[in-house]
């Protein structure tokens, strides 16, 4: 029986990028072959294909079912999915490192991937790919700020050494403290100016919201250092101590690690002392330690 061939291999085939989402791979195949995405997914207006997305992609891309199902995280493959890991809860959809895409697929078409939310830097290509990056062209080159790259490696070591549970708690609890320090002109040395210049050279047409990645990247080493500081159980207990001099000594150590452009005075100084103590107490509380519960109740 004759059956018309509705779907054939594309002239230009591309391998999927590891962790790529299904819609991204469809889009890259369409761009590479200059075919409208709707036409690629439904080649005929009259005949409906009974093939699954996985089957169609196998034909179009000349890739094996196993390779596609293993590489494309959200691809529906009922016959293969039981043997494949699900997308972890701490993964988010974002743009893959634009240089990694070229190196692995041989094409410049950008790919969206399911990646760990904590991976902000591509170590291999020294690009900021994480927070506030909404397009591949916003991935900042960190070659002139190697300490930002090292901060990502340090963050990974912290998660391995202390465990993700403690690091997630410290990162979440210290977010308010970090925002307050930035508002009170916390010193980011020269990194902010360097990364801002990289954004500015793109031209005056760059919108303000596109400058968010440079500011986040500029403070990333200090953000990791702040998380690291609060992982110390000994330091948290000093910050929570009822003895005034012990508490003041812990704040003095905090200032040594995190200097501001000018000394904090008045309400800002009181804010820092209270926020550091409250942050340490909340971490203890979320870890289930009675000291944190008592401190939170007392305050």
PDB file of C-alpha atoms in Angstrom:
ATOM      1  CA  UNK A   1       0.000   0.000   0.000  1.00  0.00           C
ATOM      2  CA  UNK A   2       1.368   3.394  -1.020  1.00  0.00           C
ATOM      3  CA  UNK A   3       1.742   5.977   1.767  1.00  0.00           C
ATOM      4  CA  UNK A   4       2.813   9.551   0.934  1.00  0.00           C
ATOM      5  CA  UNK A   5       5.974  10.657   2.712  1.00  0.00           C
ATOM      6  CA  UNK A   6       4.934  13.823   4.533  1.00  0.00           C
ATOM      7  CA  UNK A   7       8.079  14.097   6.607  1.00  0.00           C
ATOM      8  CA  UNK A   8      11.612  13.795   5.327  1.00  0.00           C
ATOM      9  CA  UNK A   9      15.043  14.571   6.763  1.00  0.00           C
ATOM     10  CA  UNK A  10      15.835  18.273   6.662  1.00  0.00           C
ATOM     11  CA  UNK A  11      18.659  19.562   4.438  1.00  0.00           C
ATOM     12  CA  UNK A  12      20.340  21.149   7.474  1.00  0.00           C
ATOM     13  CA  UNK A  13      20.308  19.016  10.620  1.00  0.00           C
ATOM     14  CA  UNK A  14      21.461  20.106  14.057  1.00  0.00           C
ATOM     15  CA  UNK A  15      22.153  18.027  17.152  1.00  0.00           C
ATOM     16  CA  UNK A  16      20.225  19.038  20.274  1.00  0.00           C
ATOM     17  CA  UNK A  17      22.082  20.895  22.999  1.00  0.00           C
ATOM     18  CA  UNK A  18      22.317  19.002  26.335  1.00  0.00           C
ATOM     19  CA  UNK A  19      19.339  19.948  28.476  1.00  0.00           C
ATOM     20  CA  UNK A  20      17.617  21.833  25.665  1.00  0.00           C
ATOM     21  CA  UNK A  21      13.848  22.228  25.814  1.00  0.00           C
ATOM     22  CA  UNK A  22      11.712  20.804  23.003  1.00  0.00           C
ATOM     23  CA  UNK A  23      10.380  24.152  21.728  1.00  0.00           C
ATOM     24  CA  UNK A  24      13.912  25.515  21.484  1.00  0.00           C
ATOM     25  CA  UNK A  25      15.074  22.575  19.346  1.00  0.00           C
ATOM     26  CA  UNK A  26      12.087  22.920  17.027  1.00  0.00           C
ATOM     27  CA  UNK A  27      12.858  26.610  16.658  1.00  0.00           C
ATOM     28  CA  UNK A  28      16.529  26.057  15.864  1.00  0.00           C
ATOM     29  CA  UNK A  29      15.697  23.459  13.199  1.00  0.00           C
ATOM     30  CA  UNK A  30      13.217  25.885  11.625  1.00  0.00           C
ATOM     31  CA  UNK A  31      15.732  28.752  11.619  1.00  0.00           C
ATOM     32  CA  UNK A  32      18.527  26.613  10.202  1.00  0.00           C
ATOM     33  CA  UNK A  33      16.342  25.496   7.279  1.00  0.00           C
ATOM     34  CA  UNK A  34      14.478  28.803   6.740  1.00  0.00           C
ATOM     35  CA  UNK A  35      11.138  27.078   7.249  1.00  0.00           C
ATOM     36  CA  UNK A  36       8.239  28.529   9.278  1.00  0.00           C
ATOM     37  CA  UNK A  37       7.927  26.665  12.550  1.00  0.00           C
ATOM     38  CA  UNK A  38       4.215  25.937  11.994  1.00  0.00           C
ATOM     39  CA  UNK A  39       4.982  24.420   8.571  1.00  0.00           C
ATOM     40  CA  UNK A  40       7.748  22.298  10.050  1.00  0.00           C
ATOM     41  CA  UNK A  41       5.494  20.837  12.717  1.00  0.00           C
ATOM     42  CA  UNK A  42       2.498  20.358  10.397  1.00  0.00           C
ATOM     43  CA  UNK A  43       3.758  19.824   6.822  1.00  0.00           C
ATOM     44  CA  UNK A  44       0.274  19.141   5.426  1.00  0.00           C
ATOM     45  CA  UNK A  45      -2.972  21.069   5.839  1.00  0.00           C
ATOM     46  CA  UNK A  46      -5.110  18.044   4.985  1.00  0.00           C
ATOM     47  CA  UNK A  47      -3.290  14.980   6.276  1.00  0.00           C
ATOM     48  CA  UNK A  48      -2.673  14.631  10.003  1.00  0.00           C
ATOM     49  CA  UNK A  49       0.386  12.672  11.024  1.00  0.00           C
ATOM     50  CA  UNK A  50      -0.015  10.036  13.705  1.00  0.00           C
ATOM     51  CA  UNK A  51       3.626  10.260  14.633  1.00  0.00           C
ATOM     52  CA  UNK A  52       4.649  11.694  17.988  1.00  0.00           C
ATOM     53  CA  UNK A  53       6.909  14.731  18.327  1.00  0.00           C
ATOM     54  CA  UNK A  54       9.772  12.385  19.115  1.00  0.00           C
ATOM     55  CA  UNK A  55       9.167  10.356  15.959  1.00  0.00           C
ATOM     56  CA  UNK A  56       8.974  13.472  13.784  1.00  0.00           C
ATOM     57  CA  UNK A  57      12.130  14.954  15.293  1.00  0.00           C
ATOM     58  CA  UNK A  58      13.957  11.657  14.678  1.00  0.00           C
ATOM     59  CA  UNK A  59      13.134  11.890  10.988  1.00  0.00           C
ATOM     60  CA  UNK A  60      13.783  15.608  10.588  1.00  0.00           C
ATOM     61  CA  UNK A  61      17.044  15.734  12.524  1.00  0.00           C
ATOM     62  CA  UNK A  62      18.382  12.237  11.720  1.00  0.00           C
ATOM     63  CA  UNK A  63      19.000  11.676  15.444  1.00  0.00           C
ATOM     64  CA  UNK A  64      18.232   8.506  17.349  1.00  0.00           C
ATOM     65  CA  UNK A  65      15.233   8.280  19.662  1.00  0.00           C
ATOM     66  CA  UNK A  66      17.426   7.498  22.630  1.00  0.00           C
ATOM     67  CA  UNK A  67      19.730  10.470  21.998  1.00  0.00           C
ATOM     68  CA  UNK A  68      16.855  12.935  21.572  1.00  0.00           C
ATOM     69  CA  UNK A  69      14.995  11.678  24.641  1.00  0.00           C
ATOM     70  CA  UNK A  70      18.157  11.772  26.731  1.00  0.00           C
ATOM     71  CA  UNK A  71      19.262  15.235  25.568  1.00  0.00           C
ATOM     72  CA  UNK A  72      15.935  17.120  25.368  1.00  0.00           C
ATOM     73  CA  UNK A  73      14.766  17.246  28.973  1.00  0.00           C
ATOM     74  CA  UNK A  74      11.039  17.892  28.476  1.00  0.00           C
ATOM     75  CA  UNK A  75      10.487  15.758  25.384  1.00  0.00           C
ATOM     76  CA  UNK A  76       7.546  13.385  25.786  1.00  0.00           C
ATOM     77  CA  UNK A  77       8.845   9.857  25.303  1.00  0.00           C
ATOM     78  CA  UNK A  78       6.540   7.497  27.139  1.00  0.00           C
ATOM     79  CA  UNK A  79       8.382   4.399  26.043  1.00  0.00           C
ATOM     80  CA  UNK A  80      11.741   5.780  27.153  1.00  0.00           C
ATOM     81  CA  UNK A  81      10.856   8.209  29.955  1.00  0.00           C
ATOM     82  CA  UNK A  82      10.743   5.628  32.797  1.00  0.00           C
ATOM     83  CA  UNK A  83      14.463   5.077  32.286  1.00  0.00           C
ATOM     84  CA  UNK A  84      15.253   8.802  32.034  1.00  0.00           C
ATOM     85  CA  UNK A  85      15.598  11.285  34.930  1.00  0.00           C
ATOM     86  CA  UNK A  86      12.938  13.975  35.350  1.00  0.00           C
ATOM     87  CA  UNK A  87      13.796  17.682  35.357  1.00  0.00           C
ATOM     88  CA  UNK A  88      14.987  18.544  38.905  1.00  0.00           C
ATOM     89  CA  UNK A  89      13.011  21.118  40.881  1.00  0.00           C
ATOM     90  CA  UNK A  90      16.015  23.466  41.115  1.00  0.00           C
ATOM     91  CA  UNK A  91      16.307  23.773  37.313  1.00  0.00           C
ATOM     92  CA  UNK A  92      14.981  26.780  35.390  1.00  0.00           C
ATOM     93  CA  UNK A  93      14.532  27.510  31.697  1.00  0.00           C
ATOM     94  CA  UNK A  94      17.111  29.957  30.369  1.00  0.00           C
ATOM     95  CA  UNK A  95      19.482  30.637  27.481  1.00  0.00           C
ATOM     96  CA  UNK A  96      22.478  28.342  27.151  1.00  0.00           C
ATOM     97  CA  UNK A  97      25.945  29.842  26.945  1.00  0.00           C
ATOM     98  CA  UNK A  98      26.109  31.176  23.405  1.00  0.00           C
ATOM     99  CA  UNK A  99      29.683  29.976  22.968  1.00  0.00           C
ATOM    100  CA  UNK A 100      28.894  26.484  24.227  1.00  0.00           C
ATOM    101  CA  UNK A 101      26.046  26.260  21.677  1.00  0.00           C
ATOM    102  CA  UNK A 102      28.431  27.003  18.817  1.00  0.00           C
ATOM    103  CA  UNK A 103      31.040  24.566  20.122  1.00  0.00           C
ATOM    104  CA  UNK A 104      28.566  21.687  20.610  1.00  0.00           C
ATOM    105  CA  UNK A 105      26.117  22.137  17.750  1.00  0.00           C
ATOM    106  CA  UNK A 106      28.182  23.961  15.119  1.00  0.00           C
ATOM    107  CA  UNK A 107      25.497  26.660  14.742  1.00  0.00           C
ATOM    108  CA  UNK A 108      24.976  30.121  16.194  1.00  0.00           C
ATOM    109  CA  UNK A 109      21.218  29.746  16.684  1.00  0.00           C
ATOM    110  CA  UNK A 110      20.583  30.248  20.434  1.00  0.00           C
ATOM    111  CA  UNK A 111      19.251  27.414  22.555  1.00  0.00           C
ATOM    112  CA  UNK A 112      17.097  27.453  25.669  1.00  0.00           C
ATOM    113  CA  UNK A 113      17.949  24.849  28.269  1.00  0.00           C
ATOM    114  CA  UNK A 114      16.820  23.533  31.622  1.00  0.00           C
ATOM    115  CA  UNK A 115      19.772  24.466  33.831  1.00  0.00           C
ATOM    116  CA  UNK A 116      20.455  24.597  37.602  1.00  0.00           C
ATOM    117  CA  UNK A 117      19.254  27.898  39.020  1.00  0.00           C
ATOM    118  CA  UNK A 118      22.532  28.229  40.940  1.00  0.00           C
ATOM    119  CA  UNK A 119      24.771  28.143  37.847  1.00  0.00           C
ATOM    120  CA  UNK A 120      25.298  31.803  36.961  1.00  0.00           C
ATOM    121  CA  UNK A 121      28.635  31.549  35.153  1.00  0.00           C
ATOM    122  CA  UNK A 122      29.885  29.416  32.277  1.00  0.00           C
ATOM    123  CA  UNK A 123      33.347  28.603  33.626  1.00  0.00           C
ATOM    124  CA  UNK A 124      34.676  27.378  30.296  1.00  0.00           C
ATOM    125  CA  UNK A 125      33.825  30.527  28.332  1.00  0.00           C
ATOM    126  CA  UNK A 126      33.772  33.053  31.209  1.00  0.00           C
ATOM    127  CA  UNK A 127      30.261  34.311  30.485  1.00  0.00           C
ATOM    128  CA  UNK A 128      27.569  35.435  32.923  1.00  0.00           C
ATOM    129  CA  UNK A 129      24.586  33.290  31.887  1.00  0.00           C
ATOM    130  CA  UNK A 130      22.410  33.321  35.002  1.00  0.00           C
ATOM    131  CA  UNK A 131      20.356  35.911  36.864  1.00  0.00           C
ATOM    132  CA  UNK A 132      18.689  38.687  34.840  1.00  0.00           C
ATOM    133  CA  UNK A 133      19.952  37.395  31.481  1.00  0.00           C
ATOM    134  CA  UNK A 134      16.900  37.515  29.225  1.00  0.00           C
ATOM    135  CA  UNK A 135      18.638  37.095  25.841  1.00  0.00           C
ATOM    136  CA  UNK A 136      21.910  35.492  24.640  1.00  0.00           C
ATOM    137  CA  UNK A 137      23.399  38.899  23.785  1.00  0.00           C
ATOM    138  CA  UNK A 138      23.065  39.887  27.456  1.00  0.00           C
ATOM    139  CA  UNK A 139      25.558  37.221  28.524  1.00  0.00           C
ATOM    140  CA  UNK A 140      28.441  39.336  29.822  1.00  0.00           C
ATOM    141  CA  UNK A 141      32.066  38.521  29.103  1.00  0.00           C
ATOM    142  CA  UNK A 142      33.814  38.137  32.473  1.00  0.00           C
ATOM    143  CA  UNK A 143      37.382  37.965  31.144  1.00  0.00           C
ATOM    144  CA  UNK A 144      38.237  41.256  32.860  1.00  0.00           C
ATOM    145  CA  UNK A 145      36.647  40.201  36.150  1.00  0.00           C
ATOM    146  CA  UNK A 146      38.054  36.719  36.886  1.00  0.00           C
ATOM    147  CA  UNK A 147      36.982  36.937  40.536  1.00  0.00           C
ATOM    148  CA  UNK A 148      33.353  36.609  39.382  1.00  0.00           C
ATOM    149  CA  UNK A 149      34.265  33.323  37.673  1.00  0.00           C
ATOM    150  CA  UNK A 150      36.101  32.141  40.781  1.00  0.00           C
ATOM    151  CA  UNK A 151      33.065  33.047  42.893  1.00  0.00           C
ATOM    152  CA  UNK A 152      30.960  30.543  40.938  1.00  0.00           C
ATOM    153  CA  UNK A 153      33.527  27.829  41.605  1.00  0.00           C
ATOM    154  CA  UNK A 154      33.604  28.810  45.280  1.00  0.00           C
ATOM    155  CA  UNK A 155      29.814  28.622  45.438  1.00  0.00           C
ATOM    156  CA  UNK A 156      29.856  25.087  44.057  1.00  0.00           C
ATOM    157  CA  UNK A 157      32.450  24.093  46.689  1.00  0.00           C
ATOM    158  CA  UNK A 158      30.216  25.529  49.425  1.00  0.00           C
ATOM    159  CA  UNK A 159      27.257  23.442  48.235  1.00  0.00           C
ATOM    160  CA  UNK A 160      29.389  20.295  48.149  1.00  0.00           C
ATOM    161  CA  UNK A 161      30.984  20.935  51.554  1.00  0.00           C
ATOM    162  CA  UNK A 162      27.981  22.189  53.570  1.00  0.00           C
ATOM    163  CA  UNK A 163      25.205  20.547  51.568  1.00  0.00           C
ATOM    164  CA  UNK A 164      22.549  22.251  49.435  1.00  0.00           C
ATOM    165  CA  UNK A 165      20.036  22.507  52.307  1.00  0.00           C
ATOM    166  CA  UNK A 166      22.185  24.831  54.456  1.00  0.00           C
ATOM    167  CA  UNK A 167      23.379  26.898  51.493  1.00  0.00           C
ATOM    168  CA  UNK A 168      19.836  27.376  50.210  1.00  0.00           C
ATOM    169  CA  UNK A 169      18.720  28.573  53.650  1.00  0.00           C
ATOM    170  CA  UNK A 170      21.670  30.971  53.999  1.00  0.00           C
ATOM    171  CA  UNK A 171      21.130  32.310  50.493  1.00  0.00           C
ATOM    172  CA  UNK A 172      17.430  32.868  51.077  1.00  0.00           C
ATOM    173  CA  UNK A 173      17.759  34.425  54.539  1.00  0.00           C
ATOM    174  CA  UNK A 174      20.603  36.799  53.629  1.00  0.00           C
ATOM    175  CA  UNK A 175      18.830  38.150  50.541  1.00  0.00           C
ATOM    176  CA  UNK A 176      17.235  41.002  52.527  1.00  0.00           C
ATOM    177  CA  UNK A 177      20.568  41.806  54.182  1.00  0.00           C
ATOM    178  CA  UNK A 178      22.314  41.855  50.807  1.00  0.00           C
ATOM    179  CA  UNK A 179      19.689  44.172  49.280  1.00  0.00           C
ATOM    180  CA  UNK A 180      20.060  46.527  52.236  1.00  0.00           C
ATOM    181  CA  UNK A 181      23.848  46.624  51.933  1.00  0.00           C
ATOM    182  CA  UNK A 182      23.583  47.452  48.223  1.00  0.00           C
ATOM    183  CA  UNK A 183      21.087  50.230  49.010  1.00  0.00           C
ATOM    184  CA  UNK A 184      23.528  51.669  51.559  1.00  0.00           C
ATOM    185  CA  UNK A 185      26.357  51.965  48.993  1.00  0.00           C
ATOM    186  CA  UNK A 186      28.205  48.779  49.722  1.00  0.00           C
ATOM    187  CA  UNK A 187      31.589  48.888  48.004  1.00  0.00           C
ATOM    188  CA  UNK A 188      31.845  46.704  44.878  1.00  0.00           C
ATOM    189  CA  UNK A 189      35.411  47.902  44.147  1.00  0.00           C
ATOM    190  CA  UNK A 190      35.950  48.414  40.404  1.00  0.00           C
ATOM    191  CA  UNK A 191      33.902  45.501  39.074  1.00  0.00           C
ATOM    192  CA  UNK A 192      30.672  47.434  38.573  1.00  0.00           C
ATOM    193  CA  UNK A 193      32.365  50.058  36.401  1.00  0.00           C
ATOM    194  CA  UNK A 194      34.085  47.451  34.229  1.00  0.00           C
ATOM    195  CA  UNK A 195      30.932  45.435  33.598  1.00  0.00           C
ATOM    196  CA  UNK A 196      28.825  48.561  33.100  1.00  0.00           C
ATOM    197  CA  UNK A 197      31.273  49.725  30.416  1.00  0.00           C
ATOM    198  CA  UNK A 198      30.801  46.411  28.602  1.00  0.00           C
ATOM    199  CA  UNK A 199      27.061  47.086  28.455  1.00  0.00           C
ATOM    200  CA  UNK A 200      27.464  50.740  27.488  1.00  0.00           C
ATOM    201  CA  UNK A 201      29.645  49.985  24.451  1.00  0.00           C
ATOM    202  CA  UNK A 202      26.644  48.269  22.845  1.00  0.00           C
ATOM    203  CA  UNK A 203      25.195  51.711  22.204  1.00  0.00           C
ATOM    204  CA  UNK A 204      22.745  54.197  23.680  1.00  0.00           C
ATOM    205  CA  UNK A 205      19.804  52.100  22.490  1.00  0.00           C
ATOM    206  CA  UNK A 206      20.394  49.610  25.341  1.00  0.00           C
ATOM    207  CA  UNK A 207      17.394  49.826  27.661  1.00  0.00           C
ATOM    208  CA  UNK A 208      17.903  50.208  31.444  1.00  0.00           C
ATOM    209  CA  UNK A 209      16.491  46.742  32.198  1.00  0.00           C
ATOM    210  CA  UNK A 210      19.209  45.220  30.019  1.00  0.00           C
ATOM    211  CA  UNK A 211      21.825  46.552  32.442  1.00  0.00           C
ATOM    212  CA  UNK A 212      20.612  44.347  35.298  1.00  0.00           C
ATOM    213  CA  UNK A 213      23.043  41.461  34.594  1.00  0.00           C
ATOM    214  CA  UNK A 214      26.136  43.632  35.014  1.00  0.00           C
ATOM    215  CA  UNK A 215      25.075  44.848  38.456  1.00  0.00           C
ATOM    216  CA  UNK A 216      24.197  41.343  39.642  1.00  0.00           C
ATOM    217  CA  UNK A 217      27.448  39.931  38.296  1.00  0.00           C
ATOM    218  CA  UNK A 218      29.468  42.758  39.868  1.00  0.00           C
ATOM    219  CA  UNK A 219      28.295  41.839  43.363  1.00  0.00           C
ATOM    220  CA  UNK A 220      28.377  38.083  42.933  1.00  0.00           C
ATOM    221  CA  UNK A 221      31.741  37.445  44.686  1.00  0.00           C
ATOM    222  CA  UNK A 222      30.570  39.399  47.747  1.00  0.00           C
ATOM    223  CA  UNK A 223      27.185  37.681  47.650  1.00  0.00           C
ATOM    224  CA  UNK A 224      28.936  34.296  47.815  1.00  0.00           C
ATOM    225  CA  UNK A 225      31.216  35.570  50.607  1.00  0.00           C
ATOM    226  CA  UNK A 226      28.150  36.685  52.585  1.00  0.00           C
ATOM    227  CA  UNK A 227      26.566  33.250  52.215  1.00  0.00           C
ATOM    228  CA  UNK A 228      29.842  31.649  53.265  1.00  0.00           C
ATOM    229  CA  UNK A 229      30.037  33.813  56.375  1.00  0.00           C
ATOM    230  CA  UNK A 230      26.587  32.727  57.553  1.00  0.00           C
ATOM    231  CA  UNK A 231      27.381  29.036  57.051  1.00  0.00           C
ATOM    232  CA  UNK A 232      29.582  29.245  60.161  1.00  0.00           C
ATOM    233  CA  UNK A 233      27.613  28.044  63.169  1.00  0.00           C
ATOM    234  CA  UNK A 234      30.202  29.621  65.479  1.00  0.00           C
ATOM    235  CA  UNK A 235      29.840  33.071  63.881  1.00  0.00           C
ATOM    236  CA  UNK A 236      26.032  32.874  63.871  1.00  0.00           C
ATOM    237  CA  UNK A 237      26.039  32.197  67.622  1.00  0.00           C
ATOM    238  CA  UNK A 238      28.369  35.167  68.212  1.00  0.00           C
ATOM    239  CA  UNK A 239      26.024  37.422  66.238  1.00  0.00           C
ATOM    240  CA  UNK A 240      23.060  36.181  68.315  1.00  0.00           C
ATOM    241  CA  UNK A 241      24.842  36.486  71.661  1.00  0.00           C
ATOM    242  CA  UNK A 242      23.115  38.456  74.417  1.00  0.00           C
ATOM    243  CA  UNK A 243      26.414  39.928  75.621  1.00  0.00           C
ATOM    244  CA  UNK A 244      26.728  43.375  74.035  1.00  0.00           C
ATOM    245  CA  UNK A 245      30.504  43.217  73.572  1.00  0.00           C
ATOM    246  CA  UNK A 246      30.392  39.789  71.975  1.00  0.00           C
ATOM    247  CA  UNK A 247      27.708  40.971  69.564  1.00  0.00           C
ATOM    248  CA  UNK A 248      29.650  44.148  68.741  1.00  0.00           C
ATOM    249  CA  UNK A 249      32.773  42.074  68.073  1.00  0.00           C
ATOM    250  CA  UNK A 250      30.850  39.919  65.563  1.00  0.00           C
ATOM    251  CA  UNK A 251      29.594  43.057  63.781  1.00  0.00           C
ATOM    252  CA  UNK A 252      33.166  44.404  63.671  1.00  0.00           C
ATOM    253  CA  UNK A 253      34.267  41.199  61.935  1.00  0.00           C
ATOM    254  CA  UNK A 254      31.361  41.653  59.529  1.00  0.00           C
ATOM    255  CA  UNK A 255      32.588  45.174  58.664  1.00  0.00           C
ATOM    256  CA  UNK A 256      36.086  43.844  58.024  1.00  0.00           C
ATOM    257  CA  UNK A 257      34.695  41.382  55.490  1.00  0.00           C
ATOM    258  CA  UNK A 258      32.151  43.772  53.977  1.00  0.00           C
ATOM    259  CA  UNK A 259      33.359  47.394  54.084  1.00  0.00           C
ATOM    260  CA  UNK A 260      31.077  50.206  52.872  1.00  0.00           C
ATOM    261  CA  UNK A 261      32.079  53.369  51.016  1.00  0.00           C
ATOM    262  CA  UNK A 262      31.593  55.320  54.256  1.00  0.00           C
ATOM    263  CA  UNK A 263      30.940  54.190  57.842  1.00  0.00           C
ATOM    264  CA  UNK A 264      27.322  53.416  58.624  1.00  0.00           C
ATOM    265  CA  UNK A 265      25.785  55.832  61.104  1.00  0.00           C
ATOM    266  CA  UNK A 266      22.540  56.326  62.997  1.00  0.00           C
ATOM    267  CA  UNK A 267      19.637  54.226  61.799  1.00  0.00           C
ATOM    268  CA  UNK A 268      21.785  52.401  59.221  1.00  0.00           C
ATOM    269  CA  UNK A 269      24.120  51.145  61.946  1.00  0.00           C
ATOM    270  CA  UNK A 270      21.175  49.974  64.055  1.00  0.00           C
ATOM    271  CA  UNK A 271      19.619  48.352  60.974  1.00  0.00           C
ATOM    272  CA  UNK A 272      22.777  46.368  60.247  1.00  0.00           C
ATOM    273  CA  UNK A 273      23.135  45.080  63.799  1.00  0.00           C
ATOM    274  CA  UNK A 274      19.496  44.000  64.007  1.00  0.00           C
ATOM    275  CA  UNK A 275      19.410  42.473  60.531  1.00  0.00           C
ATOM    276  CA  UNK A 276      22.599  40.448  61.018  1.00  0.00           C
ATOM    277  CA  UNK A 277      21.318  39.127  64.364  1.00  0.00           C
ATOM    278  CA  UNK A 278      17.869  38.369  62.941  1.00  0.00           C
ATOM    279  CA  UNK A 279      19.361  36.629  59.896  1.00  0.00           C
ATOM    280  CA  UNK A 280      21.570  34.419  62.080  1.00  0.00           C
ATOM    281  CA  UNK A 281      18.605  33.597  64.311  1.00  0.00           C
ATOM    282  CA  UNK A 282      16.350  32.726  61.378  1.00  0.00           C
ATOM    283  CA  UNK A 283      18.968  30.355  59.960  1.00  0.00           C
ATOM    284  CA  UNK A 284      19.220  28.625  63.338  1.00  0.00           C
ATOM    285  CA  UNK A 285      15.427  28.482  63.533  1.00  0.00           C
ATOM    286  CA  UNK A 286      15.092  26.952  60.055  1.00  0.00           C
ATOM    287  CA  UNK A 287      17.762  24.426  60.979  1.00  0.00           C
ATOM    288  CA  UNK A 288      15.637  23.468  63.982  1.00  0.00           C
ATOM    289  CA  UNK A 289      18.017  24.813  66.657  1.00  0.00           C
ATOM    290  CA  UNK A 290      16.388  26.135  69.862  1.00  0.00           C
ATOM    291  CA  UNK A 291      18.778  29.111  70.116  1.00  0.00           C
ATOM    292  CA  UNK A 292      17.325  30.617  66.964  1.00  0.00           C
ATOM    293  CA  UNK A 293      13.743  30.140  68.172  1.00  0.00           C
ATOM    294  CA  UNK A 294      14.492  31.887  71.488  1.00  0.00           C
ATOM    295  CA  UNK A 295      16.244  34.804  69.770  1.00  0.00           C
ATOM    296  CA  UNK A 296      13.404  35.334  67.297  1.00  0.00           C
ATOM    297  CA  UNK A 297      10.861  35.335  70.150  1.00  0.00           C
ATOM    298  CA  UNK A 298      12.954  37.798  72.172  1.00  0.00           C
ATOM    299  CA  UNK A 299      13.153  40.192  69.248  1.00  0.00           C
TER     300      UNK A 299
END
